[in-house]
Coordinates of N, CA and C in Angstrom, one line a residue:
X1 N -147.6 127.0 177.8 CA -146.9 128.3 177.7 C -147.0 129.1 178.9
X2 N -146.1 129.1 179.6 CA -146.4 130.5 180.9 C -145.9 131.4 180.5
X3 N -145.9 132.1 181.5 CA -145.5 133.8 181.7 C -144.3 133.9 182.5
X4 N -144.1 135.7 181.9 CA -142.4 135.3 182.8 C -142.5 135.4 184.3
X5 N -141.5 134.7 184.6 CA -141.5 134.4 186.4 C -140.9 135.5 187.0
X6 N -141.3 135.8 188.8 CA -140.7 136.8 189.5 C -139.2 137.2 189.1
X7 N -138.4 136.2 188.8 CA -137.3 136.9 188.4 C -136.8 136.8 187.1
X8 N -137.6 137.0 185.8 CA -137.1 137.4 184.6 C -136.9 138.8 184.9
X9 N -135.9 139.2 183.2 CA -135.7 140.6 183.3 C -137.0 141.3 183.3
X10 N -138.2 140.6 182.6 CA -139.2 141.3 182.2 C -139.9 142.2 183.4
X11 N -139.8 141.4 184.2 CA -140.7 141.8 185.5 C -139.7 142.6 186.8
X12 N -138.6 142.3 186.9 CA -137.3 142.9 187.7 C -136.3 143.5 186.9
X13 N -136.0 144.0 185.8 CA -134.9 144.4 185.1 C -134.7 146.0 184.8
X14 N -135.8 146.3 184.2 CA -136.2 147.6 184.3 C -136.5 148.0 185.9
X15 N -137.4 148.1 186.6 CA -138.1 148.3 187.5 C -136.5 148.6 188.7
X16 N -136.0 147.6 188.9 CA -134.7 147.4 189.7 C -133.6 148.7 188.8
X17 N -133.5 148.4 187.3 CA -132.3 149.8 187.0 C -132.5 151.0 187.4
X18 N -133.9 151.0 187.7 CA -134.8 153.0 188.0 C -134.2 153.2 189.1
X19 N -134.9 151.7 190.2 CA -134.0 152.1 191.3 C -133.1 152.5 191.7
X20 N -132.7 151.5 190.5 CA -130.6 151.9 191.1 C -130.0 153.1 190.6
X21 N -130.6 153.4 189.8 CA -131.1 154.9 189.6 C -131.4 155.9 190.4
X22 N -132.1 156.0 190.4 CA -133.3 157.2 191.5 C -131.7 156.7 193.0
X23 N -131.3 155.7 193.1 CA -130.8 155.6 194.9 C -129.3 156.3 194.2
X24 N -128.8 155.8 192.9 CA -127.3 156.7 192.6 C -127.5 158.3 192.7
X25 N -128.6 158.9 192.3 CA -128.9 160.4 191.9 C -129.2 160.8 193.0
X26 N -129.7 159.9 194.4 CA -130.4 160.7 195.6 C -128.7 160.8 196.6
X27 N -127.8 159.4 196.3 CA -126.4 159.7 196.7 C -125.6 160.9 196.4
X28 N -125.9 160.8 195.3 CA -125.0 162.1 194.1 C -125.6 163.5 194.8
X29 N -126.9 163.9 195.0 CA -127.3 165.1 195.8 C -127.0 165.4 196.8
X30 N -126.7 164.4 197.5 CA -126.4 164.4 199.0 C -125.1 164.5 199.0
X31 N -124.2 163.9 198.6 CA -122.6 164.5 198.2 C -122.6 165.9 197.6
X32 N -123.0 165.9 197.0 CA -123.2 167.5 196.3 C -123.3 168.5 197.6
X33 N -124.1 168.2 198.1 CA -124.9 169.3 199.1 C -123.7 169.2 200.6
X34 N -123.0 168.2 200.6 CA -122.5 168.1 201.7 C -120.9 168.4 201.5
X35 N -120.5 168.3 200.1 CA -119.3 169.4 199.8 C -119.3 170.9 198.9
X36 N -120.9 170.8 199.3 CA -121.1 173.0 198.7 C -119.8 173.4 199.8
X37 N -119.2 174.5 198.6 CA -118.6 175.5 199.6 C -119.7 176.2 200.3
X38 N -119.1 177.5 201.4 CA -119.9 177.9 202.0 C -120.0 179.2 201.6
X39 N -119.3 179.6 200.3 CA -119.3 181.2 199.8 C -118.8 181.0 198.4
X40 N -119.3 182.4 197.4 CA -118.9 182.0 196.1 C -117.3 182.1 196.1
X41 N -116.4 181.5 195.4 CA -114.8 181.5 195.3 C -114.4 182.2 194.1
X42 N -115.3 183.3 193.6 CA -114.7 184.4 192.7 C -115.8 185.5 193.1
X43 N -115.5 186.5 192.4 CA -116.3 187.8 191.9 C -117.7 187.6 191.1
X44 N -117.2 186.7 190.1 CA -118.5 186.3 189.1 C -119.5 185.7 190.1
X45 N -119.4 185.1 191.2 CA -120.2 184.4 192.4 C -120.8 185.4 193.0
X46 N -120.0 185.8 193.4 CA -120.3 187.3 194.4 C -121.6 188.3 193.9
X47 N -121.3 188.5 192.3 CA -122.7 188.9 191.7 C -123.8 188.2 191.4
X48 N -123.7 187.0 191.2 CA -124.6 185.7 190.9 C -125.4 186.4 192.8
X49 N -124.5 186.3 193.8 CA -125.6 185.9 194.7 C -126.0 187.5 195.4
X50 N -125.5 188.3 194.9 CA -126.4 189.4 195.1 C -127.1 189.9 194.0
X51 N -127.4 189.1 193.2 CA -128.9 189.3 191.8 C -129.8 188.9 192.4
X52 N -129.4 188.2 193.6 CA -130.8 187.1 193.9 C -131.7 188.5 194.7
X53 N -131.0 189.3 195.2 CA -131.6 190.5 196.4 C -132.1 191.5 194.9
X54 N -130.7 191.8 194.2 CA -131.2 193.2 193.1 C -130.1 192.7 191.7
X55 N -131.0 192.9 191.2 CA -130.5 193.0 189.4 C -130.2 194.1 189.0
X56 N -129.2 193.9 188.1 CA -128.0 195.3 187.9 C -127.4 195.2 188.0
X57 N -127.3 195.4 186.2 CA -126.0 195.3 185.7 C -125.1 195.3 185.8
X58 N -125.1 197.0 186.0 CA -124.1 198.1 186.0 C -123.3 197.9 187.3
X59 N -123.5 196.9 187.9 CA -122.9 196.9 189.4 C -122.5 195.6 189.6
X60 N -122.8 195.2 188.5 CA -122.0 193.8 188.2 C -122.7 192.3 189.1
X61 N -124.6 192.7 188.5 CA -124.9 192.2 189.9 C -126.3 191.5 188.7
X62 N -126.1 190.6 188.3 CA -124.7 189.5 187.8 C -124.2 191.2 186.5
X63 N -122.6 190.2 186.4 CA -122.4 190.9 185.3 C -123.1 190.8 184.0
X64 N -122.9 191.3 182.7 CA -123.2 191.0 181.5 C -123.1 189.9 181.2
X65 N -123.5 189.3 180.3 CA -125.0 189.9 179.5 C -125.9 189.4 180.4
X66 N -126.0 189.3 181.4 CA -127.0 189.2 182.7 C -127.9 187.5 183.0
X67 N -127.3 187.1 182.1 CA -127.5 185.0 182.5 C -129.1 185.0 183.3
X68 N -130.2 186.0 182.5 CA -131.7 185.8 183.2 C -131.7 184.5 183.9
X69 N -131.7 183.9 182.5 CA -132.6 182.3 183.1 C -132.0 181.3 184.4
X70 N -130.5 181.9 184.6 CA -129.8 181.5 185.5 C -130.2 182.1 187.0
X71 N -130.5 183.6 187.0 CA -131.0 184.4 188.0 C -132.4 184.0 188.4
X72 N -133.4 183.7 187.6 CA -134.3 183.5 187.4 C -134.8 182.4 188.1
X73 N -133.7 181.3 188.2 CA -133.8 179.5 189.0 C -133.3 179.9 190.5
X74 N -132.6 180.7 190.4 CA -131.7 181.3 191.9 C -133.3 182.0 192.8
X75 N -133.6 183.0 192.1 CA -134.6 183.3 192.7 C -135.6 182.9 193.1
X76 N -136.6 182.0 191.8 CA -136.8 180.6 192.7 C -136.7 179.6 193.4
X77 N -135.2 179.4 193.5 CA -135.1 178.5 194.7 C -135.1 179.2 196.0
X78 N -135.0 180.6 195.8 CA -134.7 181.3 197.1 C -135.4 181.4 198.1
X79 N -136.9 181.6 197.0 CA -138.1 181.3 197.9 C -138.6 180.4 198.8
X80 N -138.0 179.3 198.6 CA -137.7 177.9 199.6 C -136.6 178.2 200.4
X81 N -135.4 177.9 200.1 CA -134.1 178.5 200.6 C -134.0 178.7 201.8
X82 N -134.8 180.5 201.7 CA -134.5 181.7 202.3 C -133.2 182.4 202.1
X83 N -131.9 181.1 202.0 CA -130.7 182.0 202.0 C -130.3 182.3 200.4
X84 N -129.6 183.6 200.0 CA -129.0 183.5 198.4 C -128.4 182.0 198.3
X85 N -127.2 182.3 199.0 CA -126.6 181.0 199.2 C -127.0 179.7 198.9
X86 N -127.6 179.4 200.0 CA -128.6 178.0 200.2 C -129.0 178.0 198.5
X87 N -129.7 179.0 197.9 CA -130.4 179.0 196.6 C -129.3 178.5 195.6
X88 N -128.2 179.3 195.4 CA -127.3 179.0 194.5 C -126.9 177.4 194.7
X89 N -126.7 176.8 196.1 CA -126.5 175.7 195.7 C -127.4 174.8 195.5
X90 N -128.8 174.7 196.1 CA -129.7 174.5 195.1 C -129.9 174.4 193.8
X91 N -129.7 175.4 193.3 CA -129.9 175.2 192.0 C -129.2 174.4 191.4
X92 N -127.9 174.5 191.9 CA -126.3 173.7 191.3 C -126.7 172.4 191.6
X93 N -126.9 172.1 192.5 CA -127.2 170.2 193.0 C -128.1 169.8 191.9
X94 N -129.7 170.7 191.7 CA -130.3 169.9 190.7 C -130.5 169.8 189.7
X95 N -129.5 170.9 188.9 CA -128.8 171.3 187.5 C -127.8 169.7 187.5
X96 N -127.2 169.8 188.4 CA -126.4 168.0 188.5 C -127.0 167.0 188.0
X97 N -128.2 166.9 189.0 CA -128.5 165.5 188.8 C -129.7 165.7 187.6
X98 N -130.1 166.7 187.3 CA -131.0 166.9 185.7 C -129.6 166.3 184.6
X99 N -128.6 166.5 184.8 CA -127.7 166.9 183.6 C -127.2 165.0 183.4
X100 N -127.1 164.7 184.8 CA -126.4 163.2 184.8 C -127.8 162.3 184.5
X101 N -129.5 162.1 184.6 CA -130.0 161.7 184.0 C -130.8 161.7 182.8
X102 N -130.5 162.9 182.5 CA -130.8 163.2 181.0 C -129.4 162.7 179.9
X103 N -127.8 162.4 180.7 CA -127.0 162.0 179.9 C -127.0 160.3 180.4
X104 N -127.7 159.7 181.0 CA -127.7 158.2 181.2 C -128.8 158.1 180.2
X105 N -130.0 158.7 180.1 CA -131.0 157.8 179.6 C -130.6 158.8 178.0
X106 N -130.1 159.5 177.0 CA -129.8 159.8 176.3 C -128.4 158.3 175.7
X107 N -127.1 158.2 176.5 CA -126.8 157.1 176.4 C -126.9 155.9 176.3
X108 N -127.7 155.7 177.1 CA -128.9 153.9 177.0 C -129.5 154.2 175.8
X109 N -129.9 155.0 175.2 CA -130.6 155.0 173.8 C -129.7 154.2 172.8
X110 N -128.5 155.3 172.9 CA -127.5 155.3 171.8 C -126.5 153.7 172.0
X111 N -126.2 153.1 173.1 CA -125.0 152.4 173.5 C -125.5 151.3 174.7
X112 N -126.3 151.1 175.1 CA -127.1 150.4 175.9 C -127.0 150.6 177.1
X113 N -127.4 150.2 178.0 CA -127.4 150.7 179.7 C -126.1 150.6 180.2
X114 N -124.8 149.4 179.9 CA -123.9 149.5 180.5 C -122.5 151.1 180.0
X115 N -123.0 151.0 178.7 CA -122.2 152.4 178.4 C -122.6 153.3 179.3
X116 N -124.5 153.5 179.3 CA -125.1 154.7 180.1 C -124.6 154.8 181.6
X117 N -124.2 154.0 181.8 CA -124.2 154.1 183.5 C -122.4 154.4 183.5
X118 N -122.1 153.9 182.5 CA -120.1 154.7 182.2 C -120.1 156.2 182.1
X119 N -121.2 156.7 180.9 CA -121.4 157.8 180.6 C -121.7 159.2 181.9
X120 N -122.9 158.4 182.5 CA -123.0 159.1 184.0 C -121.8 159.4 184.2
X121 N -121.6 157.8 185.1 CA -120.7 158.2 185.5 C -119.3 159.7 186.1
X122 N -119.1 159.4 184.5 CA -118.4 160.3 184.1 C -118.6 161.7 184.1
X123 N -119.5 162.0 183.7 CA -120.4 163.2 183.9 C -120.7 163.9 185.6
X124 N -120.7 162.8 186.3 CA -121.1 163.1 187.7 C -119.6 163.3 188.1
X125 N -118.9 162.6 187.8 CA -117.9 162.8 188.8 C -116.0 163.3 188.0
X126 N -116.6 163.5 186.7 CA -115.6 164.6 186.5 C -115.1 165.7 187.5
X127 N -114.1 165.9 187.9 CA -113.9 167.3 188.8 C -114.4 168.7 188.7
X128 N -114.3 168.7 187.5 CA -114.8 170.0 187.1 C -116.0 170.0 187.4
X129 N -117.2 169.3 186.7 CA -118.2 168.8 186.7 C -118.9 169.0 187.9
X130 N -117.9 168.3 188.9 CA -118.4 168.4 190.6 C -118.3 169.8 191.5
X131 N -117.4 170.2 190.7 CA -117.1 171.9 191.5 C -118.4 172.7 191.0
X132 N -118.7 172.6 189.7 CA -119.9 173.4 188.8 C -121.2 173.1 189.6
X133 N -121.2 171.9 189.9 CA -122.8 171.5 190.7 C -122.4 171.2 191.8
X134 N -121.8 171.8 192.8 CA -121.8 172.2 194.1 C -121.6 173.7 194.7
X135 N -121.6 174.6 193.5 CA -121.2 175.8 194.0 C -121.8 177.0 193.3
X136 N -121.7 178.2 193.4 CA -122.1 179.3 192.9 C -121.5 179.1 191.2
X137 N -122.6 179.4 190.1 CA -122.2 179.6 188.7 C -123.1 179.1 188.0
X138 N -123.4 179.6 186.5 CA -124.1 179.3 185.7 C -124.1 177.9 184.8
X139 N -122.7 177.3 185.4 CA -122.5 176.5 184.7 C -123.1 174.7 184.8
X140 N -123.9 174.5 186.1 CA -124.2 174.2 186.0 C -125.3 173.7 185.5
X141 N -126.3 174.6 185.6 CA -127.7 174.3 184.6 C -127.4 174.8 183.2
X142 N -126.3 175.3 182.6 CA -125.7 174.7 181.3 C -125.1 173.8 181.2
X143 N -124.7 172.9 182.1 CA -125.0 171.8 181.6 C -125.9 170.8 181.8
X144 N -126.9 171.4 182.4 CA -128.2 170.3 182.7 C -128.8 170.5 181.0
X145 N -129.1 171.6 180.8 CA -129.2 172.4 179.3 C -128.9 171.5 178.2
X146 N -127.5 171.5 178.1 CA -126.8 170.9 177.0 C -126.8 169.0 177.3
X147 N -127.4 168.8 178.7 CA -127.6 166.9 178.4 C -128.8 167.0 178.2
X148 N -130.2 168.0 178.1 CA -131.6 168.0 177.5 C -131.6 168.1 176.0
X149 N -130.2 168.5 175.6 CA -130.1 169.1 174.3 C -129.7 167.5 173.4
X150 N -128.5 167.1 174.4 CA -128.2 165.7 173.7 C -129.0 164.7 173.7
X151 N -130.4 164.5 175.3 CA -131.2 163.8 175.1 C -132.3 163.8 174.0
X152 N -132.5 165.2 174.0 CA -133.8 165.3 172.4 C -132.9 164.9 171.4
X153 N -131.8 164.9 171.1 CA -131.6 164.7 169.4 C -131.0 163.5 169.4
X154 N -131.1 162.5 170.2 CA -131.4 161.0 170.5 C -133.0 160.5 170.3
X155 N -133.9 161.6 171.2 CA -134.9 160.9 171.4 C -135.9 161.7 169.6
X156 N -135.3 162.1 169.6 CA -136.1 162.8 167.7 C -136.4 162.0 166.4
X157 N -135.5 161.1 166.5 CA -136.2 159.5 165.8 C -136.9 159.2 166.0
X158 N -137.3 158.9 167.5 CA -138.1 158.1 167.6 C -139.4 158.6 168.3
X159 N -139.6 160.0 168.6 CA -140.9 160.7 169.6 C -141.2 161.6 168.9
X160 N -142.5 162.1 168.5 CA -142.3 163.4 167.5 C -142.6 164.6 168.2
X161 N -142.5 164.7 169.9 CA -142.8 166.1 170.4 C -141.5 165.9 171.1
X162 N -141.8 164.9 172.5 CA -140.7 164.7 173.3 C -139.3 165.2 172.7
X163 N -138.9 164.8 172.3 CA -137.7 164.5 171.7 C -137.0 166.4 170.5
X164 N -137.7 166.8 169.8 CA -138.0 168.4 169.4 C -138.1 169.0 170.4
X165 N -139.0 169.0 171.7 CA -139.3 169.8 172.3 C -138.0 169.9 173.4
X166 N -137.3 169.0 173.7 CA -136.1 168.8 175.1 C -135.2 169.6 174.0
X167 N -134.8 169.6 173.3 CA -133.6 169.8 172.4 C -134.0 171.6 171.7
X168 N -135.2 172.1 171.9 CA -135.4 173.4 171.7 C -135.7 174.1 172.9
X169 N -135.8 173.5 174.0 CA -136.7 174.1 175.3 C -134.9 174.4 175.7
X170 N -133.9 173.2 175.5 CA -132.6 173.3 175.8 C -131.9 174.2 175.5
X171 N -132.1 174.3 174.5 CA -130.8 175.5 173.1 C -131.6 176.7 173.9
X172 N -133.0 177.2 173.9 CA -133.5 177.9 174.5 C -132.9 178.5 175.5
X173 N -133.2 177.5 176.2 CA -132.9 178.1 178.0 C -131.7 177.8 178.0
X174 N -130.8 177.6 177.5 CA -129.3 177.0 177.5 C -129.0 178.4 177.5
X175 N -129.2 179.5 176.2 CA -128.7 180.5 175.9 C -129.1 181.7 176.7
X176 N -130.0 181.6 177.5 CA -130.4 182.5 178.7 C -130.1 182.1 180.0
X177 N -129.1 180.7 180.3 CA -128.4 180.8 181.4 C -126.6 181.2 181.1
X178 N -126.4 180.7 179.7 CA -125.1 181.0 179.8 C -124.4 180.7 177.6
X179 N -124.6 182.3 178.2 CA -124.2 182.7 176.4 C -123.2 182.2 175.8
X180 N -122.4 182.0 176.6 CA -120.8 181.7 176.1 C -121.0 180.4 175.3
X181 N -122.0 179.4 175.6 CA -121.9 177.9 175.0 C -122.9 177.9 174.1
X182 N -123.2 179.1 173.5 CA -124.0 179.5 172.1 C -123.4 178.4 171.3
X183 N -122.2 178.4 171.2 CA -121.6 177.2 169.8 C -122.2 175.8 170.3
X184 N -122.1 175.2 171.4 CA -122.7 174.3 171.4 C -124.0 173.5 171.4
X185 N -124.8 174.2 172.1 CA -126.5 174.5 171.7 C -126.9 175.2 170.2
X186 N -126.0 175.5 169.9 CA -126.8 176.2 168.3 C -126.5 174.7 167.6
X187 N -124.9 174.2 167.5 CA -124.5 172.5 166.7 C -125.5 171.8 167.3
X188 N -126.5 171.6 168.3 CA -127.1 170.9 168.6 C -128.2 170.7 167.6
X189 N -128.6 172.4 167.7 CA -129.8 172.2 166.9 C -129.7 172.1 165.3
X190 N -128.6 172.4 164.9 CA -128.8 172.1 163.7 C -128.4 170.7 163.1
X191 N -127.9 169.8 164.2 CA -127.9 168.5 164.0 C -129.1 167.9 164.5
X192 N -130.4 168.6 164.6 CA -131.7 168.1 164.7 C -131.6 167.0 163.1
X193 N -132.7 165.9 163.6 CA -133.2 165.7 162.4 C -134.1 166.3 161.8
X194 N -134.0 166.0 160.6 CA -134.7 166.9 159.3 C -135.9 166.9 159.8
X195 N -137.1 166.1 160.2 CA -138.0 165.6 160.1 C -138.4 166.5 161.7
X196 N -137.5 166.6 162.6 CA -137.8 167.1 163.7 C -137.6 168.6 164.1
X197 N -136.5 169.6 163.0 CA -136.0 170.8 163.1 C -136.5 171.9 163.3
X198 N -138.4 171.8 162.3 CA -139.4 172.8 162.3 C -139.8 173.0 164.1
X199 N -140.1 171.9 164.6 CA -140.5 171.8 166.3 C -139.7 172.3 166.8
X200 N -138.2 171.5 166.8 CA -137.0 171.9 167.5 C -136.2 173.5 167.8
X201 N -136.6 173.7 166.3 CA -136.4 175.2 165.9 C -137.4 176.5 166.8
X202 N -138.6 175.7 166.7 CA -139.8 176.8 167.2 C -139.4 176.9 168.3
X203 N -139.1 175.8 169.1 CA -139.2 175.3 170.8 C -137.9 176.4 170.9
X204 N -137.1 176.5 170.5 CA -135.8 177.2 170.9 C -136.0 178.6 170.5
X205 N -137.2 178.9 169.9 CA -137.4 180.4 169.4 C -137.8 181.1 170.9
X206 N -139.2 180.0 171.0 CA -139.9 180.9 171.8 C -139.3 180.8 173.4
X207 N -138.8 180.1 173.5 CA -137.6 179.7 175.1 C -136.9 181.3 175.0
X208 N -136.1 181.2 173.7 CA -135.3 182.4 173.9 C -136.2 183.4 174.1
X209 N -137.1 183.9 173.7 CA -137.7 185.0 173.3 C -138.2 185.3 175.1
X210 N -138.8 184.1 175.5 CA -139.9 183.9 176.9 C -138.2 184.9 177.8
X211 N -137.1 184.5 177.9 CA -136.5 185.7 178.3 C -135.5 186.6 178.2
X212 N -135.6 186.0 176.8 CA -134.9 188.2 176.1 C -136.0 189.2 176.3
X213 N -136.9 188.9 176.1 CA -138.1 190.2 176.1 C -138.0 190.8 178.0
X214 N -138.1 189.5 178.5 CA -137.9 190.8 180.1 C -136.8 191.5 180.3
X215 N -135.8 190.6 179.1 CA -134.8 191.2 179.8 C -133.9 192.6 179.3
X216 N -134.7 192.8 178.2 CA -134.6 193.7 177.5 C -135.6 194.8 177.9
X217 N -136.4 194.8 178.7 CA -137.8 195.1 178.8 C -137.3 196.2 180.6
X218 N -136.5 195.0 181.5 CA -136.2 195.9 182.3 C -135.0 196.3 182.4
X219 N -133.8 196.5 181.4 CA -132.3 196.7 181.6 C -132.4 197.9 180.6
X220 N -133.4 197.5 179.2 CA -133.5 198.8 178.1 C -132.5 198.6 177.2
X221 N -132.7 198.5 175.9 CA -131.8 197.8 174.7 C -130.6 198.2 175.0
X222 N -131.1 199.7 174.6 CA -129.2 200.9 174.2 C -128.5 199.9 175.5
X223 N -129.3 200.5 176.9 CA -127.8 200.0 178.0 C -127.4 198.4 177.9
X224 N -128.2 197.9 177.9 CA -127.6 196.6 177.5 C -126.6 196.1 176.7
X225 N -126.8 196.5 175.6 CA -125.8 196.7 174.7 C -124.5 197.6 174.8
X226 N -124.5 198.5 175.3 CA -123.8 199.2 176.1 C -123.0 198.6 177.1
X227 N -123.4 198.2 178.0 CA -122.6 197.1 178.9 C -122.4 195.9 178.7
X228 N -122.6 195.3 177.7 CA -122.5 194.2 177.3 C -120.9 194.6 176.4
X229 N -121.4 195.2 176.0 CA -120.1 195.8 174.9 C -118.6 196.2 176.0
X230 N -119.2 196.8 176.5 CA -117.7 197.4 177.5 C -117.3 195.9 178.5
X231 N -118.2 195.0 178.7 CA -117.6 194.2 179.6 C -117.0 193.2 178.7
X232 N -117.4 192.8 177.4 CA -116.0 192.1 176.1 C -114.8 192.7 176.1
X233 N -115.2 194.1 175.9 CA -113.5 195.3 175.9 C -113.2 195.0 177.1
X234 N -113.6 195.0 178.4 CA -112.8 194.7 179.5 C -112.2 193.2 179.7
X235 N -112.7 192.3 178.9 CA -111.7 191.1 178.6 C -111.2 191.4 178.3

């Protein structure tokens, strides 16, 4: 009876997909970073990248309802950075490639590796998709968010933290980078499994809470609400 040889899958199959992995995602960055625009291409940009210097509101700096957790990644990238700029695309490149490997290996669970690598795919190089993680906006680490979210309720069968904890830490911070996709991070979590919803639930409590409380803490309820309210009426 032997053992498997240098080139079964056992010993090359895995080991060689990571790679081909890890070398598609270091491509995918490097495209990213080499068609960032060089300025945000709206207003909503414009305040994203002067939050990084001062926060506030009222000056539309970000607008309502103030996207913390979004501000919050900008800031620390900035510190590396140096530039807003530089920061905002930073963040957007690795909100990318978070979002396209948490939707391959979420897919390989569900459909096997050759779906997963369709699924990428797709994900990376949607148009939309590619403007979001090359440029100024929140939208990008909503959707790194929402493939953490579809990874845990894949991985919740079978992991009893992993899997709860990506899918609450996501809905979490999903909803403190970008409110608007409440509908789809909340269907996430309540399509937790049964067995997993108590964790999943908690994990998304205390995410939210880690930053509504500052943000409530340095904006002050009334005005928040206040400006939150008039910038819906100004839709």
């Amino acid at each position: 009876m032997t053992g498997p040889t240098l080139s079964s899958p056992m010993t090359i199959g895995l080991p060689t997909s990571r790679r081909a992995g890890a070398l598609a995602l270091g491509a995918y960055a490097v495209l990213l970073f080499l068609t960032a625009p060089a300025w945000p291409d709206d207003w909503d940009g414009v305040g994203f990248l002067e939050s990084v210097q001062r926060f506030d509101l009222g000056q539309f700096q970000p607008h309502p309802p103030g996207y913390p957790v979004y501000v919050a990644l900008l800031r620390a990238a900035e510190l590396a950075a140096r530039v807003p700029m530089r920061a905002c695309v930073v963040v957007a490149v690795v909100s990318g490639v978070v979002a396209v490997a948490f939707a391959w290996s979420a897919a390989r669970s569900a459909v096997g590796e050759r779906g997963a690598w369709a699924v990428a795919t797709l994900v990376a190089a949607t148009p939309l998709a590619w403007r979001v993680c090359s440029g100024v906006g929140s939208e990008a680490p909503a959707l790194a968010c929402a493939a953490a979210c579809a990874w845990g309720l894949v991985s919740s069968g079978r992991t009893r933290w992993a899997g709860p904890l990506a899918l609450g830490i996501g809905v979490g911070l999903g909803l403190g980078v970008r409110l608007s996709w409440a509908p789809l991070y909340l269907a996430a979590l309540v399509l937790a499994p049964r067995g997993a919803r108590t964790r999943a639930w908690g994990a998304a409590a205390a995410s939210s809470v880690a930053w509504l409380a500052p943000l409530v803490t340095i904006v002050g309820a009334s005005r928040l609400y206040a400006l939150t309210v008039a910038h819906v009426a100004g839709h």
